[in-house]
XYZ file of C-alpha atoms in Angstrom:
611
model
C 29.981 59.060 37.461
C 28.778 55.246 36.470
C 27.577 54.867 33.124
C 23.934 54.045 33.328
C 24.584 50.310 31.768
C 27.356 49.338 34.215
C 24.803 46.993 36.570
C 23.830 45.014 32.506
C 27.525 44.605 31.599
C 28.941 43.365 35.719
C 30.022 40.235 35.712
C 27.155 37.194 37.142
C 27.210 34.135 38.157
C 25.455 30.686 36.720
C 23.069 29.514 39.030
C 22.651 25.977 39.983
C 19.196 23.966 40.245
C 20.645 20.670 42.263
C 17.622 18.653 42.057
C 17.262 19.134 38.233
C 20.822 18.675 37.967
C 20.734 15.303 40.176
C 17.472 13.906 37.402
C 20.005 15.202 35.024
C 22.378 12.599 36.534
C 19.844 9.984 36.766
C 18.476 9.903 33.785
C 21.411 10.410 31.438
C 24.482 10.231 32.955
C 24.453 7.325 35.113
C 22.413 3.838 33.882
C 21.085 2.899 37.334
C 20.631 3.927 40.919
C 22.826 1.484 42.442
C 25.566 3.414 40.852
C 26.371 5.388 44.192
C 27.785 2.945 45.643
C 29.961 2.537 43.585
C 30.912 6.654 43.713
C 31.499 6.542 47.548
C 33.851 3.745 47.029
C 35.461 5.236 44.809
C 36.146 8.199 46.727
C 37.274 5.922 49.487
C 39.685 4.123 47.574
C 41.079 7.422 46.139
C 41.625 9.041 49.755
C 43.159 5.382 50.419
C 45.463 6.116 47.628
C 46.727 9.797 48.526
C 47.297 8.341 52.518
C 49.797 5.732 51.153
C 51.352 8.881 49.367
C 51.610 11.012 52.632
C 52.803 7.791 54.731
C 54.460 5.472 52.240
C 56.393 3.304 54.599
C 52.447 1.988 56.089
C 52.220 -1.453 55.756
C 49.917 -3.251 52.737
C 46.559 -3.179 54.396
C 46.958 -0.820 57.280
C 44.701 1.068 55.697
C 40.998 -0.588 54.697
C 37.103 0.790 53.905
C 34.337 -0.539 55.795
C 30.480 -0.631 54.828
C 27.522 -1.152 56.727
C 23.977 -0.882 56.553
C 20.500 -2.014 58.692
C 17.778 -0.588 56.347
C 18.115 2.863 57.406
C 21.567 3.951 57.185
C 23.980 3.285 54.270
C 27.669 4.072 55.921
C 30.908 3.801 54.062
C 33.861 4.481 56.265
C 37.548 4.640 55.244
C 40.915 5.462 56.587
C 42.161 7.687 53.658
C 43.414 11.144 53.987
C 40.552 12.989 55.203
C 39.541 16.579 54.617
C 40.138 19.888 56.153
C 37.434 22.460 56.558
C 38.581 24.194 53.634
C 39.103 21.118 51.606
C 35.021 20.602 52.685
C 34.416 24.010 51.131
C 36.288 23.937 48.002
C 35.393 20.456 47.438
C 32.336 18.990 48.270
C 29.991 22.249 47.835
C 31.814 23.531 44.524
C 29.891 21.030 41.574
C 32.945 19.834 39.338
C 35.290 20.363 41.635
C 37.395 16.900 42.511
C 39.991 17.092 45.333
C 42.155 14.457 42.976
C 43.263 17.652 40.638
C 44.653 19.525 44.115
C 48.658 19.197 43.755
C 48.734 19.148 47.616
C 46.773 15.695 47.206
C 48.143 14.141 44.037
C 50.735 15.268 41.121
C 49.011 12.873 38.982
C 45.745 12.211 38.322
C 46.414 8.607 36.949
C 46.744 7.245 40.707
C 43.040 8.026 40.949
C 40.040 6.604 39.584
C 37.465 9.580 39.969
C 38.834 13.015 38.331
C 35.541 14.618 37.505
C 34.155 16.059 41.089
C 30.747 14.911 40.589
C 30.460 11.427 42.194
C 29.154 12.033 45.392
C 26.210 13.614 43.901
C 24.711 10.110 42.883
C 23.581 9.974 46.235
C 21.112 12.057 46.045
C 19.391 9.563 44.015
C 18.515 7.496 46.830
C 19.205 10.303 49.590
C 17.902 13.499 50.324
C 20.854 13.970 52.771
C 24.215 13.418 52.524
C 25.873 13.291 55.811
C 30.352 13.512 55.875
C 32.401 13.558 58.576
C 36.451 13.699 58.165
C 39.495 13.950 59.776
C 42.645 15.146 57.921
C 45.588 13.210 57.774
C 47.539 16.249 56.431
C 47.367 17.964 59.614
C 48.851 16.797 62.739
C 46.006 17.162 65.443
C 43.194 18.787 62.635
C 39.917 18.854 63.903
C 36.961 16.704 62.649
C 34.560 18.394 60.181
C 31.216 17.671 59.423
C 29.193 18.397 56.374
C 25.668 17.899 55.491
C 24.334 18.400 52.269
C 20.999 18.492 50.967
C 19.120 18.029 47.555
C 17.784 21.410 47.809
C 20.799 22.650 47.328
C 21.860 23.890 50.899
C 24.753 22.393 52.911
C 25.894 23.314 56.911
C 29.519 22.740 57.870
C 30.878 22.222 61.637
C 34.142 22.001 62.813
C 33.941 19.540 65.995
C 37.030 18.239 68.627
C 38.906 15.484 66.968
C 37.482 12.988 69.198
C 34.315 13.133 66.714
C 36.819 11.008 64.762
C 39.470 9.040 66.682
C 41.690 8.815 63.526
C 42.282 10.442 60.057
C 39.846 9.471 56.949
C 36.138 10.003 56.270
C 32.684 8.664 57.275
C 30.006 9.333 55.133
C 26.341 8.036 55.814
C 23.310 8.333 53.733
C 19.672 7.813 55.223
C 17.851 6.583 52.395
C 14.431 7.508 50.472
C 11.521 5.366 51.127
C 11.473 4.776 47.982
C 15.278 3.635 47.311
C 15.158 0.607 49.719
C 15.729 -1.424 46.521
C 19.237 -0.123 46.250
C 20.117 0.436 49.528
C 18.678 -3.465 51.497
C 21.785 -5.352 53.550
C 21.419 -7.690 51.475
C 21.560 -5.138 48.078
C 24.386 -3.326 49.718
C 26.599 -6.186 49.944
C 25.742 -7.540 46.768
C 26.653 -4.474 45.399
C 30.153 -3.519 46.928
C 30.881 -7.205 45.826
C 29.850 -6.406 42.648
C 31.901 -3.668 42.216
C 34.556 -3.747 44.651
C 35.835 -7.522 44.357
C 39.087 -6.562 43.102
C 39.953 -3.942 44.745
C 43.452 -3.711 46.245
C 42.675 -2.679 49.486
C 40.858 -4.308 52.347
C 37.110 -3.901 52.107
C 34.282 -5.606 54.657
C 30.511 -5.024 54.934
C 28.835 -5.499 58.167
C 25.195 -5.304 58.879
C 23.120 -5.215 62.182
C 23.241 -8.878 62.964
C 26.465 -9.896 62.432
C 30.379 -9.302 62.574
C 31.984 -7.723 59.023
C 32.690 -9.838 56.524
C 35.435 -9.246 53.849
C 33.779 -8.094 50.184
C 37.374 -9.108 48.653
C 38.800 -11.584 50.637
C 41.214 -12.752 47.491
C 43.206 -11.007 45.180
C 42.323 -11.348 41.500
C 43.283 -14.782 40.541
C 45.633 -13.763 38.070
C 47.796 -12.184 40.454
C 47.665 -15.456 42.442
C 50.053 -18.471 42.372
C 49.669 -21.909 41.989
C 51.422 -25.169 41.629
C 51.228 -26.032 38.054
C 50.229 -24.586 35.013
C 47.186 -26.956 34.774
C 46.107 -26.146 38.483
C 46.247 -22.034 37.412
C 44.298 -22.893 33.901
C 41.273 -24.499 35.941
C 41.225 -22.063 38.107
C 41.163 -19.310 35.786
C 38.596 -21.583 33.949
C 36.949 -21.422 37.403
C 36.881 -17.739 37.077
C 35.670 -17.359 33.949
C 32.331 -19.337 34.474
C 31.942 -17.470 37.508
C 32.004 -14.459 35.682
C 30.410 -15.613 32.503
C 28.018 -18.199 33.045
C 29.048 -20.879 30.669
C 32.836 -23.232 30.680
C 35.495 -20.974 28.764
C 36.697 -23.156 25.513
C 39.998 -22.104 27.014
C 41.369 -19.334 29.114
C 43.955 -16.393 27.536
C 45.930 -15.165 29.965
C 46.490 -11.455 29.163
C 49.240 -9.047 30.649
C 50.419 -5.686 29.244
C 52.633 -4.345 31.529
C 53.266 -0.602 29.750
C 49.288 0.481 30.754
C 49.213 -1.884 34.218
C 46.214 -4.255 32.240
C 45.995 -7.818 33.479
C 43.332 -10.005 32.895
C 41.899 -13.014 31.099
C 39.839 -13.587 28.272
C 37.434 -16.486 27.432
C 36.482 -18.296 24.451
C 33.217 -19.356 23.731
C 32.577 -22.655 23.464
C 29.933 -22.261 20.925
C 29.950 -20.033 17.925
C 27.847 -16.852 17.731
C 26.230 -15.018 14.899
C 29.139 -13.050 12.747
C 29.529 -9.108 14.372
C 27.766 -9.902 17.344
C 30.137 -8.189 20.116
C 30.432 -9.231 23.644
C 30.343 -6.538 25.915
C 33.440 -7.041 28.188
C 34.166 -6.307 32.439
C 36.570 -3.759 32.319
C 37.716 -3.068 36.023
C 40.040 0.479 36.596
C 42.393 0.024 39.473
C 40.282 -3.145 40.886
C 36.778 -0.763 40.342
C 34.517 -2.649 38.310
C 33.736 0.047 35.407
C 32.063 -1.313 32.742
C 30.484 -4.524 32.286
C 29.397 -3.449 28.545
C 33.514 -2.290 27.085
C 32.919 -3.951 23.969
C 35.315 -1.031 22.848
C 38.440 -3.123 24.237
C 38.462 -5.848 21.713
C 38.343 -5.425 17.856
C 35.401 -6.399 16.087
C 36.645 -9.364 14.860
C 37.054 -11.017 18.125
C 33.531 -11.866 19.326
C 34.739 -15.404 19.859
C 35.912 -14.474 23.796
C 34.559 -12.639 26.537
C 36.917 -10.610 28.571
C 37.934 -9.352 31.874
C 40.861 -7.073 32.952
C 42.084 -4.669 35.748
C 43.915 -1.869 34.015
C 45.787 1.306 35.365
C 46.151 3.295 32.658
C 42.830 3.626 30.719
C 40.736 7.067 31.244
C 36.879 6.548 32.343
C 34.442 8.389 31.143
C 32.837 11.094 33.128
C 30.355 8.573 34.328
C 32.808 5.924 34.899
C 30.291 3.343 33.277
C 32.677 3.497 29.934
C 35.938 3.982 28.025
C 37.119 7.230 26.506
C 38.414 6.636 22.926
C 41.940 8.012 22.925
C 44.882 6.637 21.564
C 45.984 4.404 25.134
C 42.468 2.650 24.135
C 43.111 1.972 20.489
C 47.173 0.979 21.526
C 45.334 -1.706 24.467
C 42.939 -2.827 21.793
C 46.123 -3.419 19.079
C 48.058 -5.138 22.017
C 45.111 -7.567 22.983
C 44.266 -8.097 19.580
C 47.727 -9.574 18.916
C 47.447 -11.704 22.384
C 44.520 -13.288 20.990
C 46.552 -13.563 17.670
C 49.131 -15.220 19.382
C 46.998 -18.156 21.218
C 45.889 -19.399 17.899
C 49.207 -19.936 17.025
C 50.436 -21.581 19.924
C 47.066 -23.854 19.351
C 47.714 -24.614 15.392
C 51.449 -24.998 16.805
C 51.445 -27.221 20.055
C 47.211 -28.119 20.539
C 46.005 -30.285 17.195
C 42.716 -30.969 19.345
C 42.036 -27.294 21.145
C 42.637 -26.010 17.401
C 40.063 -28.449 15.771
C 37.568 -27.891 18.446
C 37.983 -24.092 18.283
C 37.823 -23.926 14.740
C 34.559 -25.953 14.915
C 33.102 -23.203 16.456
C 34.636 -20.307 15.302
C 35.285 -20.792 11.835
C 33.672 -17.142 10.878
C 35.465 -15.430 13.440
C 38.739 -16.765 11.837
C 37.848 -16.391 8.726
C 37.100 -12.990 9.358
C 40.329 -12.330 10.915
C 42.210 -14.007 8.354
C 41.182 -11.881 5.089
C 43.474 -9.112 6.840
C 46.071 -10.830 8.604
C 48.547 -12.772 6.168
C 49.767 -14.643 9.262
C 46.569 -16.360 10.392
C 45.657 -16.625 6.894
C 49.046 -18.719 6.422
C 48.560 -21.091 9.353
C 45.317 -21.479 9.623
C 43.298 -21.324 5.852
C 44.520 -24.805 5.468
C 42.272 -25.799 8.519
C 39.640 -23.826 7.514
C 36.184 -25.821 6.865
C 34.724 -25.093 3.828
C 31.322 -26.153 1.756
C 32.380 -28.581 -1.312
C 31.361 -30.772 -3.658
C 33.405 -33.596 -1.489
C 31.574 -32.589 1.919
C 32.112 -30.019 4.378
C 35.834 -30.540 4.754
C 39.234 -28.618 5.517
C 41.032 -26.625 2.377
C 43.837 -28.922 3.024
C 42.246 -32.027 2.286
C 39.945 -30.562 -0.676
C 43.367 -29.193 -2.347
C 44.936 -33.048 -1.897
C 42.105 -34.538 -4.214
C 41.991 -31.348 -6.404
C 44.974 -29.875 -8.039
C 42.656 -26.975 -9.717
C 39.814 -25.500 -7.436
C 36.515 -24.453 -8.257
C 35.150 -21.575 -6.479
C 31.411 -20.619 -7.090
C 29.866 -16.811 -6.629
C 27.139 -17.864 -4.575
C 25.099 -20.250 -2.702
C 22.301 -21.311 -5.178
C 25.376 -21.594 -7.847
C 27.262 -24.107 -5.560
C 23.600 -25.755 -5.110
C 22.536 -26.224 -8.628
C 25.953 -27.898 -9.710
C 26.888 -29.706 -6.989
C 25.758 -32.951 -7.585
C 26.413 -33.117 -11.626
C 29.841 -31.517 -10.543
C 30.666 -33.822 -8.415
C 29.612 -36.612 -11.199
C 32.108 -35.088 -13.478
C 35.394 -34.770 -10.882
C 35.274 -31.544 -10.632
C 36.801 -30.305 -7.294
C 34.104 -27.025 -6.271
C 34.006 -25.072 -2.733
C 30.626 -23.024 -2.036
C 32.071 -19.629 -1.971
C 28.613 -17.907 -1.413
C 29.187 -17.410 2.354
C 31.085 -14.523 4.198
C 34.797 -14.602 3.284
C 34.792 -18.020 1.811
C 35.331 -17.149 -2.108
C 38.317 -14.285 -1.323
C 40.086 -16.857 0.811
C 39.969 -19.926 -1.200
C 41.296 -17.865 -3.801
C 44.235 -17.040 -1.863
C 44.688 -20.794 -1.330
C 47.564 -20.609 -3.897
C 49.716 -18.302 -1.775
C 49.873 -21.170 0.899
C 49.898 -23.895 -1.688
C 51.205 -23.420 -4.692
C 51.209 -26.124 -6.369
C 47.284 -25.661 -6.098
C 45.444 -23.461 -8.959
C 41.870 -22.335 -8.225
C 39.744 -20.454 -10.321
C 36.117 -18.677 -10.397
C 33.364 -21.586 -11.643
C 31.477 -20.420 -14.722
C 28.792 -22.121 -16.881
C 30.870 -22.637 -19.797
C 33.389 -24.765 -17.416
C 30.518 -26.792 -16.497
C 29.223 -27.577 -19.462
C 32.369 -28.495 -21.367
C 32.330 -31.706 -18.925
C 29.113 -32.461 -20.291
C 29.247 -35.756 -22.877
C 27.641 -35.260 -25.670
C 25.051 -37.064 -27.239
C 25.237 -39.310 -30.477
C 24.708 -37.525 -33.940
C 21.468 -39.605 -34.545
C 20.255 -39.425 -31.031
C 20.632 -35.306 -31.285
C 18.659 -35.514 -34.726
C 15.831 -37.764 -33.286
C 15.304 -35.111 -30.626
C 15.818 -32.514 -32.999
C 11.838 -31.764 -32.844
C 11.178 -31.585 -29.265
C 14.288 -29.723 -28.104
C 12.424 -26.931 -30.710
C 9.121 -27.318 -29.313
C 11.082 -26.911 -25.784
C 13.061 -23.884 -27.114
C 9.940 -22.270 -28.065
C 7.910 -22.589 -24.652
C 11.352 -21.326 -22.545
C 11.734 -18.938 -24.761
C 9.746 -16.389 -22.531
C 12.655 -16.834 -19.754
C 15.465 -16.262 -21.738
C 16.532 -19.824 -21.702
C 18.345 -22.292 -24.328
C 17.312 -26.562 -24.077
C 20.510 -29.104 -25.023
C 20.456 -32.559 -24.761
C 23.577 -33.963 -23.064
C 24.475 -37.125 -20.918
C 26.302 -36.497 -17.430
C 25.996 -38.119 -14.234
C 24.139 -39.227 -11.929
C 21.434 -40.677 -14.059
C 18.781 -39.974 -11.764
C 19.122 -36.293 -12.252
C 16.644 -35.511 -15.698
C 17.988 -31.510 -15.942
C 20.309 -29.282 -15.104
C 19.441 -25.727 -14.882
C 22.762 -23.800 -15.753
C 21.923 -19.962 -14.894
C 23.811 -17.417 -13.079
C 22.907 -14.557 -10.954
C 24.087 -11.854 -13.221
C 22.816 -13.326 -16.464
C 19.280 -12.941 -14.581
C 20.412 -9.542 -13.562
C 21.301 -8.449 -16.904
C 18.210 -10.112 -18.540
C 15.790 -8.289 -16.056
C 17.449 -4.605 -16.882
C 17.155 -5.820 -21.034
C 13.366 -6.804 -20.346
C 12.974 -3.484 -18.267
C 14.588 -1.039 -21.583
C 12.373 -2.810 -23.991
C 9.260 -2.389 -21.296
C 10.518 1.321 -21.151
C 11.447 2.307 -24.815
C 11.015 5.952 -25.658
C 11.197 7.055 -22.084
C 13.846 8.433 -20.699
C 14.639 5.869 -18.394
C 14.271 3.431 -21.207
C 17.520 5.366 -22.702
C 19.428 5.441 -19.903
C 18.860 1.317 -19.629
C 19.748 1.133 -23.128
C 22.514 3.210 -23.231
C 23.796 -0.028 -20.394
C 22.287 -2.803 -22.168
C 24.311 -5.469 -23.047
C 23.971 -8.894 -25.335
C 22.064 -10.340 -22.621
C 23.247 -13.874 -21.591
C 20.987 -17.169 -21.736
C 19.982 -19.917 -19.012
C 20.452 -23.433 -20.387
C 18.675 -26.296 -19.255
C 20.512 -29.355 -19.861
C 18.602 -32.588 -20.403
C 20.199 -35.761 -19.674
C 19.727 -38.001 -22.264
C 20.920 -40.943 -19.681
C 18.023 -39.928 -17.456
C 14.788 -42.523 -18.709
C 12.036 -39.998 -18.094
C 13.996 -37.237 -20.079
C 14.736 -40.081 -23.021
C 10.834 -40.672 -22.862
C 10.020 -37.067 -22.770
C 12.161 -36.468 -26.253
C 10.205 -39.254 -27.836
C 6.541 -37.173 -27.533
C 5.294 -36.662 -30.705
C 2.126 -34.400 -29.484
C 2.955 -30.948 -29.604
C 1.138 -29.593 -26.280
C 2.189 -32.320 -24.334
C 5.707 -31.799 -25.408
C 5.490 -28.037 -24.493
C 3.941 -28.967 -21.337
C 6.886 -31.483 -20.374
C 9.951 -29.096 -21.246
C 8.109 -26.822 -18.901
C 7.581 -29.519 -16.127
C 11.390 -29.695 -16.183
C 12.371 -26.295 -16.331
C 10.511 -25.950 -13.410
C 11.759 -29.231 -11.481
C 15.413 -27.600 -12.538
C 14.685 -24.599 -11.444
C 13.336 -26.450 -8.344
C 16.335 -28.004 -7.379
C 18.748 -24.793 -7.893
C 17.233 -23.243 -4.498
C 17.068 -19.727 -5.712
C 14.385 -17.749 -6.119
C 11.515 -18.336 -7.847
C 9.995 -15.122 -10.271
C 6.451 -15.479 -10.129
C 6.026 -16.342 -14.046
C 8.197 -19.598 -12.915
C 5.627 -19.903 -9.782
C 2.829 -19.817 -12.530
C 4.550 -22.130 -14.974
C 5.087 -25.129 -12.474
C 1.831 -24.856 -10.908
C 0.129 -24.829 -14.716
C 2.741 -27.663 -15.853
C 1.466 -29.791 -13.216
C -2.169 -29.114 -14.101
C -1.598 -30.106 -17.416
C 0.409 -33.037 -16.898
C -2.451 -34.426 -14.389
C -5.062 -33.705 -16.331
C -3.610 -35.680 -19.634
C -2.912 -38.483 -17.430
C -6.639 -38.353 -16.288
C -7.667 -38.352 -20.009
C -5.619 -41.010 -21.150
C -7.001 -43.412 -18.243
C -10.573 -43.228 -19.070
């Protein structure tokens, strides 16, 4: 007898909703509508594929796809292998099902592009019908079948005499959605397969109602073609690129890897683009345009080119718009990392003028690439252009007028000293942008006769002159006065003579002195608390700005000589604030406040003394 809960434990199957599994498609799995084309030449190209396996000895091109379309038909007919009823059955009604994986077809799936059984549903997003008709080539005399499928799900299947089809492969036509005309125009069609299909290996033409068919790629991929010279096959791969692109390549890479079937090119900008910005890059898979978004197939470091290959070996993604990350993707990125590696060599070897103008506007991107890579750091760091006290100027020709080599922590630190340092022969390079102050410290390991070393106030200062025992004492009362009003930022007053003479202060301050000053001020604001401890258990002797007058400077040798006390106050803080002025770094708002009163006070005692 049947247990009573044999029917709740038997065995059911998933049902399918194909319209909400076709928006499924639409919306998340494939970016655009026009994708479909795209899908039925794939499948052509594929069937293409497994004929030359049955019937090797055909010649190149005996075998070709053909398109057309009026406005309200899309056809896309191809000589491939065809389909037998049951092939119909077990293929094109069974969702995730792709004939590719049948060992009677193929014994490996890398010949074909499509592997996932779910490309000819993109038509349904711009037909409610998708009508098939194929021949086998597999067996002699097979009948032609047709299929018709329908985005409700349902599908009829005919078998008809083989004069439906004169010859083996597969028709399949699509009458379009009113509203999918955009996809689906002549015009769109063609633009499309071209698009998509330009390097494909076989023969491919589109014809429309008014005319005879015209070939979608009439020219193999012009790095499989030959020409004359080297120069004739560099402009024409220049050609290419712009084509592509949109803008002149700097130069062309040429880039081959025979072990994964990738050939290609890429292009270098000729203008330099922010730092991390990646290109995306057209990735085509066995001539199919995939992607044209693969940033994946570069390292980061190379935004400086823009690249397009044809590879055999790389695995799509189920929606063929993208790479799967496996390890044949990372080994292709490694290989055309070192490709790229190896033009800039053969530029800083053989090119002087390529080199200079590709350094010009790639700097960063080298840079970048040379913090890791001890060979491009060794050929190319001397080339490097670099912020210094000399000019923007090479490493190379810094390190021939400076045996030892400053190197400053930041911008506003190379800014504030520049000019007295430059007074005082010392040799400093702004290392305040990206990369700049780990690489010019490596200088040494490519020059060694060179020593370079991290710029502190103290260095500074010691080339300061000092002034003359009676001039010091004469000045004795202001620099006090001046010591007392800066006293509220943490800052010293000297009196010194340095060049140029036109410069009245120097504002000697570093970013972690004013780090450590603002976590002192914020224990003392805190005492008691518990936070206040924790900030005092850290606090340190906290270091002191120093403004440096220059006694050689006339305003600052008239400034010393005040003998009122406010006014004296009032012009220490006038140049604190010029000083701090002319470092370029931010101003707190207490040093907003104190050069907007100075000024106030300074114009209003020159009022007074003029009436």
């Amino acid at each position: 007898m049947t247990p009573p809960d044999a029917t709740a434990k038997a065995d059911r199957t998933f049902q399918v909703d194909l319209r909400g599994l076709v928006d499924l498609l639409s919306h998340h799995l494939y970016s655009s509508p026009r994708v479909y084309l795209r899908e039925l030449l794939q499948n052509a190209v594929d069937a293409l594929t497994a004929r030359h396996g049955l019937e090797p000895a055909a010649p190149a091109g005996a075998f070709g796809i053909r398109l057309y379309a009026d406005g309200s038909a899309v056809r896309v007919e191809d000589d491939g292998v065809g389909l037998t009823e049951a092939d119909v059955h077990s293929f094109l009604a069974t969702i995730g099902r792709s004939s590719k994986r049948a060992d009677r077809i193929a014994e490996q799936r890398g010949d074909f592009i499509g592997q996932f059984g779910i490309g000819l549903l993109s038509c349904f997003l711009v037909a409610d019908e998708i009508h098939v008709l194929s021949r086998s080539a597999r067996v002699p005399g097979a009948p032609a079948v047709e299929w018709r499928g329908r985005g409700d799900g349902s599908y009829t299947v005919r078998t008809l005499p083989a004069s439906a089809r004169p010859g083996p492969g597969t028709t399949v036509t699509l009458t379009p959605r009113a509203d999918a005309g955009e996809w689906t125009r002549p015009a769109q069609v063609h633009a499309l397969a071209r698009h998509f299909g330009s390097l494909l290996r076989h023969p491919v033409t589109f014809e429309d109602a008014t005319g005879s068919p015209v070939p979608v790629n009439p020219e193999p991929a012009p790095w499989a073609r030959t020409q004359p010279t080297p120069g004739a096959r560099a402009r024409e791969l220049s050609a290419y690129g712009e084509e592509v692109f949109g803008f002149t390549p700097l130069a062309t890479i040429e880039l081959d890897l025979p072990a994964v079937g990738l050939k290609g090119i890429a292009c270098v900008l000729p203008e330099a683009v922010p730092a991390g910005r990646r290109h995306g890059h057209r990735v085509h898979v066995k001539g199919m345009l995939l992607s044209e978004q693969a940033e994946e197939i570069l390292p980061e470091w190379a935004f400086f080119v823009r690249c397009v290959v044809d590879a055999e070996s790389l695995r799509p993604t189920a929606s063929r718009e993208s790479l799967y990350e496996d390890d044949t993707l990372a080994a292709v990125r490694d290989a055309l990392a070192e490709r790229l590696r190896d033009w800039i060599s053969r530029a800083a070897a053989s090119d002087p003028d390529l080199l200079a103008r590709f350094l010009h506007a790639h700097h960063l991107a080298v840079k970048s690439l040379a913090v890791h890579d001890d060979e491009i750091l060794r050929m190319l760091l001397p080339w490097l252009p670099f912020e210094t006290t000399d000019g923007r100027c090479t490493l190379d020709e810094f390190a021939r007028g400076h045996r030892t080599v400053l190197v400053t922590s930041s911008v506003e630190e190379f800014r504030q000293i520049a000019a007295i340092a430059s007074a005082a022969g010392l040799g400093v390079v702004n290392g305040g942008y990206t990369y700049d102050r780990d690489l010019v410290h490596r200088l040494p390991e490519i020059r060694p006769e060179v020593s370079v070393a991290d710029l502190d106030p103290a260095t500074l200062t010691a080339h300061l002159d000092p002034v003359d025992r009676e001039t010091e004492l004469a000045a004795a009362a202001y620099l006090a006065l001046a010591r007392d009003a800066l006293a509220v930022f943490d800052c010293d007053v000297a009196l010194r003579t340095f060049q140029p003479a036109s410069a009245p202060a120097l504002l000697v301050d570093s970013r972690d002195a004013r780090h450590e000053r603002t976590r002192s001020q914020l224990a003392r604001e805190q005492e008691g608390g518990v936070w206040g401890d924790i900030l005092g258990a850290l606090r340190q002797e906290a270091p002191r700005a120093q403004l440096v007058l220059n006694q050689l400077n006339p305003l600052v040798r008239t400034a010393v000589a005040i003998d009122e006390p406010e006014l004296a106050r009032t012009s220490a803080e006038a140049l604190y604030g010029q000083a701090a002025l002319l470092s370029r770094r931010p101003l707190r708002p207490a040093e907003s406040s104190l050069i907007n009163r100075s000024f106030l006070d300074l114009l209003a005692h020159a009022l007074r003394k003029d009436r």
